Amino acid sequence: QVQLVESGGGLVQAGGSLRLSCAASGISFFTNVMDWYRQAPGKQRELVATITSGGRTNYADSVKGRFTISRENAKKMVWLQMNGLKPEDTAVYYCHTIRGQDYWGQGTQVTVSS
């Protein structure tokens, strides 16, 4: 059974930093592309960052230069380092992967105060 468990969210002031973690189990992690998505109240879920098994990354324009996605295959972990946080980054952040079907974590709340 595939499980993705996020942690690390919280309340932070604008300009601050947070590091989100995603622990994966039940999958051959090293072959999977891993993503972070977010969903703000009243908005659609959006892709924030992607990392391939080989470490190639891609980011949404809104977070380029501020967020960094990374992974460690041996530990089946993915992280999202978020610096220079803005109020518009406030959302529930989800870890995601596809292995025949979509798998999502339960989400972790990030709130950025102005």
mmCIF file with all atom_site columns, C-alpha atoms in Angstrom:
data_model
loop_
_atom_site.group_PDB
_atom_site.id
_atom_site.type_symbol
_atom_site.label_atom_id
_atom_site.label_alt_id
_atom_site.label_comp_id
_atom_site.label_asym_id
_atom_site.label_entity_id
_atom_site.label_seq_id
_atom_site.pdbx_PDB_ins_code
_atom_site.Cartn_x
_atom_site.Cartn_y
_atom_site.Cartn_z
_atom_site.occupancy
_atom_site.B_iso_or_equiv
_atom_site.pdbx_formal_charge
_atom_site.auth_seq_id
_atom_site.auth_comp_id
_atom_site.auth_asym_id
_atom_site.auth_atom_id
_atom_site.pdbx_PDB_model_num
ATOM 1   C CA . GLN A 1 1   ? 0.000   0.000  0.000   1.00 0.00 ? 1   GLN A CA 1
ATOM 2   C CA . VAL A 1 2   ? 1.425   3.345  -1.086  1.00 0.00 ? 2   VAL A CA 1
ATOM 3   C CA . GLN A 1 3   ? 1.575   5.985  1.620   1.00 0.00 ? 3   GLN A CA 1
ATOM 4   C CA . LEU A 1 4   ? 2.806   9.561  1.449   1.00 0.00 ? 4   LEU A CA 1
ATOM 5   C CA . VAL A 1 5   ? 3.058   11.445 4.730   1.00 0.00 ? 5   VAL A CA 1
ATOM 6   C CA . GLU A 1 6   ? 3.814   15.162 4.796   1.00 0.00 ? 6   GLU A CA 1
ATOM 7   C CA . SER A 1 7   ? 5.077   17.217 7.697   1.00 0.00 ? 7   SER A CA 1
ATOM 8   C CA . GLY A 1 8   ? 6.671   20.564 8.388   1.00 0.00 ? 8   GLY A CA 1
ATOM 9   C CA . GLY A 1 9   ? 3.871   23.027 7.748   1.00 0.00 ? 9   GLY A CA 1
ATOM 10  C CA . GLY A 1 10  ? 3.024   25.857 10.092  1.00 0.00 ? 10  GLY A CA 1
ATOM 11  C CA . LEU A 1 11  ? 2.534   29.571 10.564  1.00 0.00 ? 11  LEU A CA 1
ATOM 12  C CA . VAL A 1 12  ? 5.310   31.891 9.464   1.00 0.00 ? 12  VAL A CA 1
ATOM 13  C CA . GLN A 1 13  ? 5.688   35.591 8.802   1.00 0.00 ? 13  GLN A CA 1
ATOM 14  C CA . ALA A 1 14  ? 6.218   36.924 5.304   1.00 0.00 ? 14  ALA A CA 1
ATOM 15  C CA . GLY A 1 15  ? 9.847   36.569 4.302   1.00 0.00 ? 15  GLY A CA 1
ATOM 16  C CA . GLY A 1 16  ? 10.321  33.528 6.491   1.00 0.00 ? 16  GLY A CA 1
ATOM 17  C CA . SER A 1 17  ? 11.172  29.946 5.634   1.00 0.00 ? 17  SER A CA 1
ATOM 18  C CA . LEU A 1 18  ? 9.717   26.489 6.083   1.00 0.00 ? 18  LEU A CA 1
ATOM 19  C CA . ARG A 1 19  ? 10.887  23.042 5.067   1.00 0.00 ? 19  ARG A CA 1
ATOM 20  C CA . LEU A 1 20  ? 8.257   20.473 4.160   1.00 0.00 ? 20  LEU A CA 1
ATOM 21  C CA . SER A 1 21  ? 9.002   16.764 4.274   1.00 0.00 ? 21  SER A CA 1
ATOM 22  C CA . CYS A 1 22  ? 7.312   13.835 2.559   1.00 0.00 ? 22  CYS A CA 1
ATOM 23  C CA . ALA A 1 23  ? 7.974   10.259 3.641   1.00 0.00 ? 23  ALA A CA 1
ATOM 24  C CA . ALA A 1 24  ? 7.020   7.606  1.095   1.00 0.00 ? 24  ALA A CA 1
ATOM 25  C CA . SER A 1 25  ? 6.376   3.919  1.615   1.00 0.00 ? 25  SER A CA 1
ATOM 26  C CA . GLY A 1 26  ? 4.974   1.054  -0.379  1.00 0.00 ? 26  GLY A CA 1
ATOM 27  C CA . ILE A 1 27  ? 6.541   2.085  -3.694  1.00 0.00 ? 27  ILE A CA 1
ATOM 28  C CA . SER A 1 28  ? 9.770   1.597  -5.599  1.00 0.00 ? 28  SER A CA 1
ATOM 29  C CA . PHE A 1 29  ? 10.586  5.164  -4.735  1.00 0.00 ? 29  PHE A CA 1
ATOM 30  C CA . PHE A 1 30  ? 13.750  5.589  -6.720  1.00 0.00 ? 30  PHE A CA 1
ATOM 31  C CA . THR A 1 31  ? 11.929  5.237  -10.049 1.00 0.00 ? 31  THR A CA 1
ATOM 32  C CA . ASN A 1 32  ? 9.130   7.667  -9.254  1.00 0.00 ? 32  ASN A CA 1
ATOM 33  C CA . VAL A 1 33  ? 8.751   11.274 -10.212 1.00 0.00 ? 33  VAL A CA 1
ATOM 34  C CA . MET A 1 34  ? 7.714   13.126 -7.054  1.00 0.00 ? 34  MET A CA 1
ATOM 35  C CA . ASP A 1 35  ? 5.742   16.364 -6.911  1.00 0.00 ? 35  ASP A CA 1
ATOM 36  C CA . TRP A 1 36  ? 4.563   18.990 -4.495  1.00 0.00 ? 36  TRP A CA 1
ATOM 37  C CA . TYR A 1 37  ? 1.167   20.558 -5.121  1.00 0.00 ? 37  TYR A CA 1
ATOM 38  C CA . ARG A 1 38  ? -0.734  23.175 -3.169  1.00 0.00 ? 38  ARG A CA 1
ATOM 39  C CA . GLN A 1 39  ? -4.326  24.245 -2.834  1.00 0.00 ? 39  GLN A CA 1
ATOM 40  C CA . ALA A 1 40  ? -5.398  27.595 -1.469  1.00 0.00 ? 40  ALA A CA 1
ATOM 41  C CA . PRO A 1 41  ? -8.962  28.214 -0.242  1.00 0.00 ? 41  PRO A CA 1
ATOM 42  C CA . GLY A 1 42  ? -11.329 28.624 -3.153  1.00 0.00 ? 42  GLY A CA 1
ATOM 43  C CA . LYS A 1 43  ? -8.653  27.791 -5.725  1.00 0.00 ? 43  LYS A CA 1
ATOM 44  C CA . GLN A 1 44  ? -7.713  24.762 -7.770  1.00 0.00 ? 44  GLN A CA 1
ATOM 45  C CA . ARG A 1 45  ? -4.855  22.540 -6.729  1.00 0.00 ? 45  ARG A CA 1
ATOM 46  C CA . GLU A 1 46  ? -1.691  23.630 -8.540  1.00 0.00 ? 46  GLU A CA 1
ATOM 47  C CA . LEU A 1 47  ? 1.663   22.040 -9.244  1.00 0.00 ? 47  LEU A CA 1
ATOM 48  C CA . VAL A 1 48  ? 4.475   23.694 -7.298  1.00 0.00 ? 48  VAL A CA 1
ATOM 49  C CA . ALA A 1 49  ? 7.568   21.611 -7.984  1.00 0.00 ? 49  ALA A CA 1
ATOM 50  C CA . THR A 1 50  ? 8.639   18.316 -9.550  1.00 0.00 ? 50  THR A CA 1
ATOM 51  C CA . ILE A 1 51  ? 11.728  16.157 -9.186  1.00 0.00 ? 51  ILE A CA 1
ATOM 52  C CA . THR A 1 52  ? 12.609  13.132 -11.301 1.00 0.00 ? 52  THR A CA 1
ATOM 53  C CA . SER A 1 53  ? 14.342  10.019 -10.059 1.00 0.00 ? 53  SER A CA 1
ATOM 54  C CA . GLY A 1 54  ? 17.581  11.433 -11.409 1.00 0.00 ? 54  GLY A CA 1
ATOM 55  C CA . GLY A 1 55  ? 17.148  14.747 -9.637  1.00 0.00 ? 55  GLY A CA 1
ATOM 56  C CA . ARG A 1 56  ? 15.945  16.925 -12.498 1.00 0.00 ? 56  ARG A CA 1
ATOM 57  C CA . THR A 1 57  ? 13.669  19.648 -11.139 1.00 0.00 ? 57  THR A CA 1
ATOM 58  C CA . ASN A 1 58  ? 10.950  21.931 -12.429 1.00 0.00 ? 58  ASN A CA 1
ATOM 59  C CA . TYR A 1 59  ? 9.088   24.734 -10.680 1.00 0.00 ? 59  TYR A CA 1
ATOM 60  C CA . ALA A 1 60  ? 6.013   26.853 -11.065 1.00 0.00 ? 60  ALA A CA 1
ATOM 61  C CA . ASP A 1 61  ? 6.927   30.376 -12.132 1.00 0.00 ? 61  ASP A CA 1
ATOM 62  C CA . SER A 1 62  ? 5.443   31.753 -8.921  1.00 0.00 ? 62  SER A CA 1
ATOM 63  C CA . VAL A 1 63  ? 7.997   29.919 -6.748  1.00 0.00 ? 63  VAL A CA 1
ATOM 64  C CA . LYS A 1 64  ? 11.130  29.887 -8.923  1.00 0.00 ? 64  LYS A CA 1
ATOM 65  C CA . GLY A 1 65  ? 14.129  31.188 -7.061  1.00 0.00 ? 65  GLY A CA 1
ATOM 66  C CA . ARG A 1 66  ? 12.405  30.813 -3.680  1.00 0.00 ? 66  ARG A CA 1
ATOM 67  C CA . PHE A 1 67  ? 11.530  27.104 -3.380  1.00 0.00 ? 67  PHE A CA 1
ATOM 68  C CA . THR A 1 68  ? 13.815  24.103 -3.772  1.00 0.00 ? 68  THR A CA 1
ATOM 69  C CA . ILE A 1 69  ? 12.682  20.508 -4.139  1.00 0.00 ? 69  ILE A CA 1
ATOM 70  C CA . SER A 1 70  ? 15.056  17.694 -3.254  1.00 0.00 ? 70  SER A CA 1
ATOM 71  C CA . ARG A 1 71  ? 14.974  13.972 -2.591  1.00 0.00 ? 71  ARG A CA 1
ATOM 72  C CA . GLU A 1 72  ? 16.966  11.149 -1.085  1.00 0.00 ? 72  GLU A CA 1
ATOM 73  C CA . ASN A 1 73  ? 16.053  7.866  -2.717  1.00 0.00 ? 73  ASN A CA 1
ATOM 74  C CA . ALA A 1 74  ? 17.641  5.633  -0.078  1.00 0.00 ? 74  ALA A CA 1
ATOM 75  C CA . LYS A 1 75  ? 15.447  7.209  2.602   1.00 0.00 ? 75  LYS A CA 1
ATOM 76  C CA . LYS A 1 76  ? 12.367  7.521  0.364   1.00 0.00 ? 76  LYS A CA 1
ATOM 77  C CA . MET A 1 77  ? 12.126  11.180 1.305   1.00 0.00 ? 77  MET A CA 1
ATOM 78  C CA . VAL A 1 78  ? 11.263  14.340 -0.594  1.00 0.00 ? 78  VAL A CA 1
ATOM 79  C CA . TRP A 1 79  ? 11.616  17.870 0.751   1.00 0.00 ? 79  TRP A CA 1
ATOM 80  C CA . LEU A 1 80  ? 10.422  21.293 -0.249  1.00 0.00 ? 80  LEU A CA 1
ATOM 81  C CA . GLN A 1 81  ? 12.542  24.123 1.100   1.00 0.00 ? 81  GLN A CA 1
ATOM 82  C CA . MET A 1 82  ? 10.521  27.322 0.968   1.00 0.00 ? 82  MET A CA 1
ATOM 83  C CA . ASN A 1 83  ? 12.306  30.636 1.427   1.00 0.00 ? 83  ASN A CA 1
ATOM 84  C CA . GLY A 1 84  ? 11.065  34.176 1.036   1.00 0.00 ? 84  GLY A CA 1
ATOM 85  C CA . LEU A 1 85  ? 7.516   33.096 1.805   1.00 0.00 ? 85  LEU A CA 1
ATOM 86  C CA . LYS A 1 86  ? 4.676   35.388 0.777   1.00 0.00 ? 86  LYS A CA 1
ATOM 87  C CA . PRO A 1 87  ? 1.063   35.551 1.987   1.00 0.00 ? 87  PRO A CA 1
ATOM 88  C CA . GLU A 1 88  ? -0.004  34.175 -1.399  1.00 0.00 ? 88  GLU A CA 1
ATOM 89  C CA . ASP A 1 89  ? 1.920   30.984 -0.621  1.00 0.00 ? 89  ASP A CA 1
ATOM 90  C CA . THR A 1 90  ? -0.681  30.184 2.033   1.00 0.00 ? 90  THR A CA 1
ATOM 91  C CA . ALA A 1 91  ? -2.209  26.824 1.130   1.00 0.00 ? 91  ALA A CA 1
ATOM 92  C CA . VAL A 1 92  ? -2.384  23.156 1.989   1.00 0.00 ? 92  VAL A CA 1
ATOM 93  C CA . TYR A 1 93  ? 0.657   21.487 0.460   1.00 0.00 ? 93  TYR A CA 1
ATOM 94  C CA . TYR A 1 94  ? 0.446   17.927 -0.837  1.00 0.00 ? 94  TYR A CA 1
ATOM 95  C CA . CYS A 1 95  ? 3.047   15.373 -1.782  1.00 0.00 ? 95  CYS A CA 1
ATOM 96  C CA . HIS A 1 96  ? 2.129   13.427 -4.927  1.00 0.00 ? 96  HIS A CA 1
ATOM 97  C CA . THR A 1 97  ? 3.310   10.627 -7.153  1.00 0.00 ? 97  THR A CA 1
ATOM 98  C CA . ILE A 1 98  ? 1.910   8.378  -9.861  1.00 0.00 ? 98  ILE A CA 1
ATOM 99  C CA . ARG A 1 99  ? 2.336   4.634  -9.961  1.00 0.00 ? 99  ARG A CA 1
ATOM 100 C CA . GLY A 1 100 ? -0.475  3.350  -12.143 1.00 0.00 ? 100 GLY A CA 1
ATOM 101 C CA . GLN A 1 101 ? -2.709  5.799  -10.330 1.00 0.00 ? 101 GLN A CA 1
ATOM 102 C CA . ASP A 1 102 ? -2.378  9.075  -8.448  1.00 0.00 ? 102 ASP A CA 1
ATOM 103 C CA . TYR A 1 103 ? -1.236  8.934  -4.838  1.00 0.00 ? 103 TYR A CA 1
ATOM 104 C CA . TRP A 1 104 ? -1.584  11.899 -2.486  1.00 0.00 ? 104 TRP A CA 1
ATOM 105 C CA . GLY A 1 105 ? -0.557  12.608 1.044   1.00 0.00 ? 105 GLY A CA 1
ATOM 106 C CA . GLN A 1 106 ? -2.951  14.040 3.603   1.00 0.00 ? 106 GLN A CA 1
ATOM 107 C CA . GLY A 1 107 ? -1.532  17.541 3.173   1.00 0.00 ? 107 GLY A CA 1
ATOM 108 C CA . THR A 1 108 ? 0.173   19.995 5.499   1.00 0.00 ? 108 THR A CA 1
ATOM 109 C CA . GLN A 1 109 ? -1.061  23.544 6.117   1.00 0.00 ? 109 GLN A CA 1
ATOM 110 C CA . VAL A 1 110 ? 1.258   26.463 5.396   1.00 0.00 ? 110 VAL A CA 1
ATOM 111 C CA . THR A 1 111 ? 0.076   29.877 6.535   1.00 0.00 ? 111 THR A CA 1
ATOM 112 C CA . VAL A 1 112 ? 2.090   33.017 5.784   1.00 0.00 ? 112 VAL A CA 1
ATOM 113 C CA . SER A 1 113 ? 1.089   36.163 7.642   1.00 0.00 ? 113 SER A CA 1
ATOM 114 C CA . SER A 1 114 ? 1.736   39.638 6.273   1.00 0.00 ? 114 SER A CA 1
#
